[in-house]
Coordinates of C-alpha atoms in Angstrom, one line a residue:
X1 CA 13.1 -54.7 -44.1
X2 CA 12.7 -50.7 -44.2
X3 CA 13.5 -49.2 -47.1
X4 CA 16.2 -46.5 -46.8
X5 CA 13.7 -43.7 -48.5
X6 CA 11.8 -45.1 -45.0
X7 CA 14.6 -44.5 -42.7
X8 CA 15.4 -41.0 -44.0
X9 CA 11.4 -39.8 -43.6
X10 CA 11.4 -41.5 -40.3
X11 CA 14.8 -39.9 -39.0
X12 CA 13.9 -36.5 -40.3
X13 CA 10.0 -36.9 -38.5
X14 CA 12.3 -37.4 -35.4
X15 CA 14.5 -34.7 -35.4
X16 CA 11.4 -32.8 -36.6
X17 CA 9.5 -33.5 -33.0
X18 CA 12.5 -33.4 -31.0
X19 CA 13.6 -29.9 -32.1
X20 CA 9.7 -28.8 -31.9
X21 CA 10.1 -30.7 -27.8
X22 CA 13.5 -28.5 -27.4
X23 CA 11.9 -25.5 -28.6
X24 CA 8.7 -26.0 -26.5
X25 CA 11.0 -27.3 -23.3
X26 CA 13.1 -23.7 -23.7
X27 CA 10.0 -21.4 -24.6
X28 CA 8.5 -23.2 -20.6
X29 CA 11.6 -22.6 -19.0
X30 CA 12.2 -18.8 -20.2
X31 CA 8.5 -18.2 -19.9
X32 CA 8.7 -19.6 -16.3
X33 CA 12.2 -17.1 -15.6
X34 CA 10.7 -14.0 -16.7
X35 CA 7.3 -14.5 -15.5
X36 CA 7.8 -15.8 -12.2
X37 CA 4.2 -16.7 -10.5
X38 CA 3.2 -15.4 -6.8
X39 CA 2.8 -18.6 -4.6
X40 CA -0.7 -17.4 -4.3
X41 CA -3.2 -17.1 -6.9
X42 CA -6.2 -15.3 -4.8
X43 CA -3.9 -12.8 -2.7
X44 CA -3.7 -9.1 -4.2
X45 CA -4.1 -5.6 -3.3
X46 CA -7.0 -5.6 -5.9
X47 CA -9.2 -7.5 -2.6
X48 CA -8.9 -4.5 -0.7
X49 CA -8.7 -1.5 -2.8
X50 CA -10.1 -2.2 -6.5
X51 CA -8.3 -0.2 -8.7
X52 CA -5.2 2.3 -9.0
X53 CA -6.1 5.4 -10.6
X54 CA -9.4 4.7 -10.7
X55 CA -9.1 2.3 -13.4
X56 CA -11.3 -0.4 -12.0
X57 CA -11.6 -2.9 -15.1
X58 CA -7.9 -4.2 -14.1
X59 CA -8.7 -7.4 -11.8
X60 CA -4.9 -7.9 -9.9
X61 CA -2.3 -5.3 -9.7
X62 CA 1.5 -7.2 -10.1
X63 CA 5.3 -6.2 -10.9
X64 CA 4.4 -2.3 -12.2
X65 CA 5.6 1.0 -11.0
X66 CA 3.1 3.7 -10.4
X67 CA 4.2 7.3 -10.8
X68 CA 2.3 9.4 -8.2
X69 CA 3.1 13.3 -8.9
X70 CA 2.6 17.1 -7.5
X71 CA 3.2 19.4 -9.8
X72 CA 3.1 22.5 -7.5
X73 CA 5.6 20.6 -5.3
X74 CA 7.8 20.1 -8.0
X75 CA 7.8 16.6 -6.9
X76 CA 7.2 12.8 -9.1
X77 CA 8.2 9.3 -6.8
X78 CA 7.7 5.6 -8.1
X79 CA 6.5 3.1 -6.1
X80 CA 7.5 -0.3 -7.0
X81 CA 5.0 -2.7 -6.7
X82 CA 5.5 -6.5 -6.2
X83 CA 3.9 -9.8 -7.7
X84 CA 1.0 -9.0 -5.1
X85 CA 0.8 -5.4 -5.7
X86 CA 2.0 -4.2 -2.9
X87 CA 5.3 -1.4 -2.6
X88 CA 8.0 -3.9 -1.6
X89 CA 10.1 -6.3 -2.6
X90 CA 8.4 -10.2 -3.5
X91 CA 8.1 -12.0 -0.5
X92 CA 8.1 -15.8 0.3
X93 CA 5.3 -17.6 2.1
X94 CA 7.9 -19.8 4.3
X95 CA 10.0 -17.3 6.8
X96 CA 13.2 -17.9 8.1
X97 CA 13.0 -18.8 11.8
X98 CA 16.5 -16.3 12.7
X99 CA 14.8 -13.5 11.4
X100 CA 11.3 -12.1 12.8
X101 CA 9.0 -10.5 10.6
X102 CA 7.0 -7.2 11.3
X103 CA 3.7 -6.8 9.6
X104 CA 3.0 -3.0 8.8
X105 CA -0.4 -1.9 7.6
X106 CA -2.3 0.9 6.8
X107 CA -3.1 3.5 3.9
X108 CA -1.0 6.0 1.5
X109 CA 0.7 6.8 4.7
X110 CA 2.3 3.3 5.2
X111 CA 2.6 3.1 1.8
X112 CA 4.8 5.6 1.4
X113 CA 3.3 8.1 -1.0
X114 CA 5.8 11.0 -2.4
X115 CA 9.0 9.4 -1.1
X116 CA 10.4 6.1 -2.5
X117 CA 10.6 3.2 -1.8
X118 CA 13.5 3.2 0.4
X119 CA 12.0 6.2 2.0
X120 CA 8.9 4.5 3.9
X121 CA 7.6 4.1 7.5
X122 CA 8.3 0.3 7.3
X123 CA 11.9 1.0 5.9
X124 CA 12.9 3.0 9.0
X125 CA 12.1 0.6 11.0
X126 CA 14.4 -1.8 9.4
X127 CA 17.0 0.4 9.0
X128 CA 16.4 1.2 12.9
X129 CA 16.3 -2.6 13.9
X130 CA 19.1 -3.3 11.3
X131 CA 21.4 -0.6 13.5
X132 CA 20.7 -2.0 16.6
X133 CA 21.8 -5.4 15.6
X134 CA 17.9 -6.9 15.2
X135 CA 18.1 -8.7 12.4
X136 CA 14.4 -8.7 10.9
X137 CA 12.1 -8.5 7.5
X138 CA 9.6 -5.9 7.5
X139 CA 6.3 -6.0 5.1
X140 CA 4.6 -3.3 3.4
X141 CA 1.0 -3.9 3.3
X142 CA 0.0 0.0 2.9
X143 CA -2.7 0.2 0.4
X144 CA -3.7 4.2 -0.7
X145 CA -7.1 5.1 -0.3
X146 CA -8.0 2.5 2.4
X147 CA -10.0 2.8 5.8
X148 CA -10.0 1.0 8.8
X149 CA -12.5 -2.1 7.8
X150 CA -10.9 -2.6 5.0
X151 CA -7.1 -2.9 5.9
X152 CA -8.8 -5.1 8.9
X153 CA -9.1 -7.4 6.4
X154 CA -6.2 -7.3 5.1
X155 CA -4.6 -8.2 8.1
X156 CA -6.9 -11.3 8.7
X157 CA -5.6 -12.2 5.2
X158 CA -1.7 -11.3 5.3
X159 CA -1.1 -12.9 9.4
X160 CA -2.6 -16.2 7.6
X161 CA -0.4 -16.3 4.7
X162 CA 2.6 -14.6 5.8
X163 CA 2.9 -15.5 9.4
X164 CA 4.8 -12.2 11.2
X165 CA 5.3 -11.9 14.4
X166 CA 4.4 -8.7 14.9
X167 CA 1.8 -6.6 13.2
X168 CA 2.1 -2.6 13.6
X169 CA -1.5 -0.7 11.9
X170 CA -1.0 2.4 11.1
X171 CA -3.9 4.7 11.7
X172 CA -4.4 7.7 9.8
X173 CA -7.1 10.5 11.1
X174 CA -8.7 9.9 8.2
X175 CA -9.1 6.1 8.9
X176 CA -12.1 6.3 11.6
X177 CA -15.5 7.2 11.5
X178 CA -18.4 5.9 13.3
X179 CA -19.7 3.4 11.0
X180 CA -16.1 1.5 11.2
X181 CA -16.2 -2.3 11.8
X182 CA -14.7 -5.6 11.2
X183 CA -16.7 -8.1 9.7
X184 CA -14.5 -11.3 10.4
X185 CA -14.3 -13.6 7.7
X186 CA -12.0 -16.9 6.7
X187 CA -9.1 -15.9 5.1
X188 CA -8.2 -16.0 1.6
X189 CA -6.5 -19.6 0.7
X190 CA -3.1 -20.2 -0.5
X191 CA -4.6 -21.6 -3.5
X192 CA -0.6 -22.2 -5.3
X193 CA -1.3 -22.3 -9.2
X194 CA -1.4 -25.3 -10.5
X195 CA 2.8 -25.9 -11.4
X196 CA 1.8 -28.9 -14.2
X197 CA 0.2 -25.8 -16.5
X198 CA 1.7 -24.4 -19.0
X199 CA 3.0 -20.9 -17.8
X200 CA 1.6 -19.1 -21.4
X201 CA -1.3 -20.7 -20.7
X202 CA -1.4 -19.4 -17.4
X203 CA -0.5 -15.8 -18.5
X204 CA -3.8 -16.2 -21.5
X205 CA -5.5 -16.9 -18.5
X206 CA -4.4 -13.6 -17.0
X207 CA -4.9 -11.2 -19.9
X208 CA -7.9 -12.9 -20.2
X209 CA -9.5 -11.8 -16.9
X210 CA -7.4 -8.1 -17.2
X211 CA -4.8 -8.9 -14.3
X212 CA -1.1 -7.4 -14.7
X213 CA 1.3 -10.4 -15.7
X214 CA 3.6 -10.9 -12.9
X215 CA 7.2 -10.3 -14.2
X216 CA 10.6 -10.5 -12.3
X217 CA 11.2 -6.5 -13.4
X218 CA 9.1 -4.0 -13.1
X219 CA 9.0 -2.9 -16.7
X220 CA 5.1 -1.2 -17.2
X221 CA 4.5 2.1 -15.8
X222 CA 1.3 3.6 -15.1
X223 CA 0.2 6.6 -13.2
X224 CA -1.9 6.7 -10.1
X225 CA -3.8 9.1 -11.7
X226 CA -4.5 9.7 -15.7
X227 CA -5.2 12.7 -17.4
X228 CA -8.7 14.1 -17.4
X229 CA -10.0 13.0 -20.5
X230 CA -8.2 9.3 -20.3
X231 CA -11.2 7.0 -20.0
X232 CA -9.6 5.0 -17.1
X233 CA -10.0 8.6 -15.1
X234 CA -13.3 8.3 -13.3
X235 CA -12.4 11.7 -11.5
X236 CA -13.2 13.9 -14.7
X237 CA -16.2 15.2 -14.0
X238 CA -15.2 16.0 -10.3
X239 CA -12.2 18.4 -11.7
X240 CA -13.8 20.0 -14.0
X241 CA -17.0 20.9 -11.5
X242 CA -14.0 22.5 -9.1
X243 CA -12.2 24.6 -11.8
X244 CA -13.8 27.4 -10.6
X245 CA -12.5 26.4 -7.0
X246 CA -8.9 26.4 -7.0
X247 CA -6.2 28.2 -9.3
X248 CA -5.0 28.0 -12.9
X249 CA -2.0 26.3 -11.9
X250 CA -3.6 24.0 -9.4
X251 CA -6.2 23.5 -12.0
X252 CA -3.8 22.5 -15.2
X253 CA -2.2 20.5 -13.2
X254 CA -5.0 18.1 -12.0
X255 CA -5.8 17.9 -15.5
X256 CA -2.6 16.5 -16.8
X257 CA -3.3 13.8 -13.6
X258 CA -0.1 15.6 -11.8
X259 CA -2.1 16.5 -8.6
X260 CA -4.8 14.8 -6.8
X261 CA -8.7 16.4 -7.2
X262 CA -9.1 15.1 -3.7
X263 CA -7.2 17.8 -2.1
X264 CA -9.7 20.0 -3.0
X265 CA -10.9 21.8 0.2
X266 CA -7.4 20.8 1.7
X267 CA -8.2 19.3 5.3
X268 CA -11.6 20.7 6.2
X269 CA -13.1 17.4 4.9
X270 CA -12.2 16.2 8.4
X271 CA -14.1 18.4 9.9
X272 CA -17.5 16.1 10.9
X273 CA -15.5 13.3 10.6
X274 CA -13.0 13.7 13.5
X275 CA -16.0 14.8 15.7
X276 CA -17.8 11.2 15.3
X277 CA -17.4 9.0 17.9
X278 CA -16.7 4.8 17.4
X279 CA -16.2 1.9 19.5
X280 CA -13.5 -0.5 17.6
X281 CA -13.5 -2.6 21.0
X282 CA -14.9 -5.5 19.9
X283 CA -13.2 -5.3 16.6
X284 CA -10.1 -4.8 18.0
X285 CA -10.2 -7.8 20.8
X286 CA -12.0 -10.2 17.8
X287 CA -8.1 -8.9 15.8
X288 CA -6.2 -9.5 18.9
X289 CA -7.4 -13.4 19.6
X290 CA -6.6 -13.6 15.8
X291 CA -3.2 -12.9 15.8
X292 CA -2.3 -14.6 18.7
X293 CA -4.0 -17.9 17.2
X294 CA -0.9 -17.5 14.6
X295 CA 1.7 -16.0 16.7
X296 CA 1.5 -12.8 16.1
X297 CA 1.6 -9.6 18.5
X298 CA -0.7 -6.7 17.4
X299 CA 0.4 -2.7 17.8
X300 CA -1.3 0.2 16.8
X301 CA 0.1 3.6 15.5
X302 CA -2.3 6.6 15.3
X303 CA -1.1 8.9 12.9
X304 CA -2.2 12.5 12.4
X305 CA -3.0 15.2 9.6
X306 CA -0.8 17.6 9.3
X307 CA -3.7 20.5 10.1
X308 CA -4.4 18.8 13.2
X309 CA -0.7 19.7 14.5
X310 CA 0.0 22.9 12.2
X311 CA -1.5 26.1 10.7
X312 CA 1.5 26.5 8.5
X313 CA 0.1 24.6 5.3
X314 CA -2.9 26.9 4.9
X315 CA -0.9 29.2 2.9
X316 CA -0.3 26.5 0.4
X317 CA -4.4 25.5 0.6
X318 CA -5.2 29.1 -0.4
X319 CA -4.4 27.7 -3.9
X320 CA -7.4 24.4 -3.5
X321 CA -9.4 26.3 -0.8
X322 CA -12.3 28.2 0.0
X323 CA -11.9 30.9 3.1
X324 CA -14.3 28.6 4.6
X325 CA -12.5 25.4 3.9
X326 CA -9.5 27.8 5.7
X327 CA -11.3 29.0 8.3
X328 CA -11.5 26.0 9.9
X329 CA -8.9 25.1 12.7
X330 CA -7.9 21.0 13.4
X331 CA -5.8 21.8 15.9
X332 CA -8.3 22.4 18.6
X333 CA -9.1 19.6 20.9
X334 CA -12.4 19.3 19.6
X335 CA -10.8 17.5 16.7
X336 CA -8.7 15.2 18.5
X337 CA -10.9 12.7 19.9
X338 CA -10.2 9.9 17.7
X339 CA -6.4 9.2 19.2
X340 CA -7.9 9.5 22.6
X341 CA -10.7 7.2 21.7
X342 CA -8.5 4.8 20.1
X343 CA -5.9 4.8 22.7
X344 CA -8.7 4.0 25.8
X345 CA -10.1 1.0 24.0
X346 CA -6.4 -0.5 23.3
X347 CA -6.2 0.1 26.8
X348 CA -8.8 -1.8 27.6
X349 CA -7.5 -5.0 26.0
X350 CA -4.6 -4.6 26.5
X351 CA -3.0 -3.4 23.3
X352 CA 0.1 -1.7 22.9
X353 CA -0.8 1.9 21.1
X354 CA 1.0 4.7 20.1
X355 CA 0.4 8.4 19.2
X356 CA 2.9 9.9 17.2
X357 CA 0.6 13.4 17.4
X358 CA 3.3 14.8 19.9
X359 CA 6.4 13.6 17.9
X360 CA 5.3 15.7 14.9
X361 CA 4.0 18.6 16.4
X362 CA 6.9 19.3 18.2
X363 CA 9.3 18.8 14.8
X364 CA 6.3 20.6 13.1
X365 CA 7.1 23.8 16.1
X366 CA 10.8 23.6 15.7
X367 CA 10.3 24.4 12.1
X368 CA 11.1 21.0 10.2
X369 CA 8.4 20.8 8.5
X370 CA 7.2 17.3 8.0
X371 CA 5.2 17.3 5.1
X372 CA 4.6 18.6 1.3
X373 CA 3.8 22.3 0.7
X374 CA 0.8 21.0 -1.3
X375 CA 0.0 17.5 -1.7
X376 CA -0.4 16.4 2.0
X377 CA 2.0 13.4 2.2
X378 CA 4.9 13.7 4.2
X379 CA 8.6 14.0 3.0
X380 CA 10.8 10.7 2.7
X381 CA 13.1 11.8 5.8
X382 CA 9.9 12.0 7.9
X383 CA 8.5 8.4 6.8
X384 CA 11.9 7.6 7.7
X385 CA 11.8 9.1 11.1
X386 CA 8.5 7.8 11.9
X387 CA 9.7 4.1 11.5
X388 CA 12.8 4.9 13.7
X389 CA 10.5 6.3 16.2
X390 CA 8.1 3.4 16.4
X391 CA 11.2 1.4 16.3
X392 CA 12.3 2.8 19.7
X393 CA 8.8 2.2 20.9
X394 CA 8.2 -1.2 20.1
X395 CA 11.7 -2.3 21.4
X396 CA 11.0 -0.3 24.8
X397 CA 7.8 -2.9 25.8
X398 CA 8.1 -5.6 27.8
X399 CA 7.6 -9.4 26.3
X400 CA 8.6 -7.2 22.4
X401 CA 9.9 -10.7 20.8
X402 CA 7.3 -12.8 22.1

């Protein structure tokens, strides 16, 4: 027979574990409440544009807010970022059958740079379709910095996961150039993470290979671009080589990371590029038969820069600019081949394509002025106004819901 010294070290052993169980079981399931997982572990906007900011040693972008800011505008916006790292709320892989989803992709322009996140292309349209009684979920896969091949891939990636019934790519004149392609590929995998792990073993794991934790708020900030002599700013040496180039105040300002060196030179980087000629044909039918293998309906936007409709922002370049950077004119029809290119071969297959050029140069001629003085992203009420007007569009084709 036990001895009762026995029973008391054997009763306090138990307790012992079953607190240390209790305290494990509660550490799992608050772990698991603020650190919610994404249902996939390979999907992020890290596969399609490697870093934000430049800082490329961060290997999957989740739940942070990135301040992107324009100092001579006077202007700072926040784009929320989901557990996939793109600006919208957290999606679910399974879709409601009552409500139809709408795929938008694209670049900074989808995105919604320099408005917020209520303010985007994809917004109006839900705000549009909400209005007209169209109940429907739109997606945000706008990715800064990205060209036509790449956000191709994206879409091979997001119709497999995600399902939508209609996708709507947003072309930017910036977007096209002759060498752009699709090299089809399979499509990332679900690939869940594994539910039977540990979630602060899952989040080592994460540190471990630099991704952002995902969280259920966004807490971390970071800005799109650092400070010139951060070390995650690969752009230092470019903004220093051009101080010479643009004002003091322009200048100052790219140093503190509050206006983007790429606007050096304002738009006459598109000079060559919008005279080179492509053929997206094949691309384009290989993306068509894609979508329609998974039920989706593909649409095409061509948006374009502001100098290809206007003059009026020169006098804001004078500050970035050179008189031969200003010299040059987009909005001669030299430089407008690209939407007519683009809008033959959807003809061809049969896709439905949109220009919004004449939409915004007639607002642009009326004297609402569209975009930014200096950085060269448009104003939140014109994001708004775009997704309203590709709303109208889209609704306006035969067969829209099929």
């Amino acid at each position: 027979m036990p001895s009762l010294k026995a029973n008391k070290k054997y009763s306090f052993l138990t307790r012992a574990i079953a607190f240390l169980l209790l305290l494990l079981l509660v550490q799992e399931v608050s772990f698991r409440f603020l650190f919610p997982l994404p249902e996939g572990q390979v999907f992020n906007r890290c596969l399609y544009m490697p870093s934000i900011g430049g800082d490329s040693s961060i290997k999957a972008i989740r739940s942070i807010n990135v301040h992107w800011h324009s100092e001579p505008d006077k202007a700072s916006f926040k784009s929320s970022l989901n557990r996939y790292g793109f600006r919208d709320k957290t999606w679910t892989i399974a879709k409601d059958p009552q409500i139809r989803r709408v795929a938008f992709l694209g670049d900074s322009f989808t995105e919604g740079l320099m408005a917020a996140d209520e303010e985007t292309i994809p917004q109006g349209f839900e705000k549009s379709a909400r209005a007209a009684g169209d109940i429907i979920e739109t997606m945000n896969f706008g990715v800064g910095g990205l060209e036509v091949e790449q956000y191709f891939l994206l879409l091979l990636d997001a119709v497999s996961l995600f399902r939508p019934k209609q996708v709507v790519v947003v072309v930017f004149a910036n977007d096209l150039s002759k060498d752009s392609k699709l090299d089809m590929r399979v499509p990332v995998p679900l690939a869940p993470y594994p539910w039977w792990k540990p979630r602060l073993w899952q989040l080592s794991e994460m540190l471990k290979a630099n991704e952002c934790l995902p969280m259920r708020w966004n807490i971390i900030d970071r800005p799109f671009f650092y400070p010139i002599d951060h070390p995650a700013n690969p752009l230092s040496k470019r903004v220093k080589k051009n101080k010479d180039k643009v004002s003091k105040e322009i200048y100052e300002a790219m140093v503190k990371g509050r206006f983007p060196p790429m606007r050096v030179g304002g738009s006459a980087y598109l000079k060559s590029r919008l005279k080179e000629k492509f053929d997206l044909t094949e691309a384009l039918g290989s993306l068509k038969e894609f979508c329609s293998v998974y039920g989706a309906k593909l649409y095409f936007v061509y948006l374009p820069d502001r100098a290809m409709v206007t003059n009026y922002y020169k006098k804001f370049e004078e500050a970035f600019s050179s008189k031969e950077d200003l010299a040059v004119d987009l909005t001669k029809e030299e430089y407008h081949q690209h939407r007519v290119l683009l809008a033959k071969q959807c003809a061809k297959l049969d896709l439905p394509f949109l220009d919004l050029t004449p939409l915004i140069s007639q607002e642009e001629s009326k004297g609402k002025h569209l975009y930014w003085q200096y950085d060269d992203h448009m104003r939140g009420f014109a994001y708004l106004q775009l997704g309203e007007a590709i709303y109208k569009w889209l609704v306006s084709l035969p067969g829209r819901r099929q």
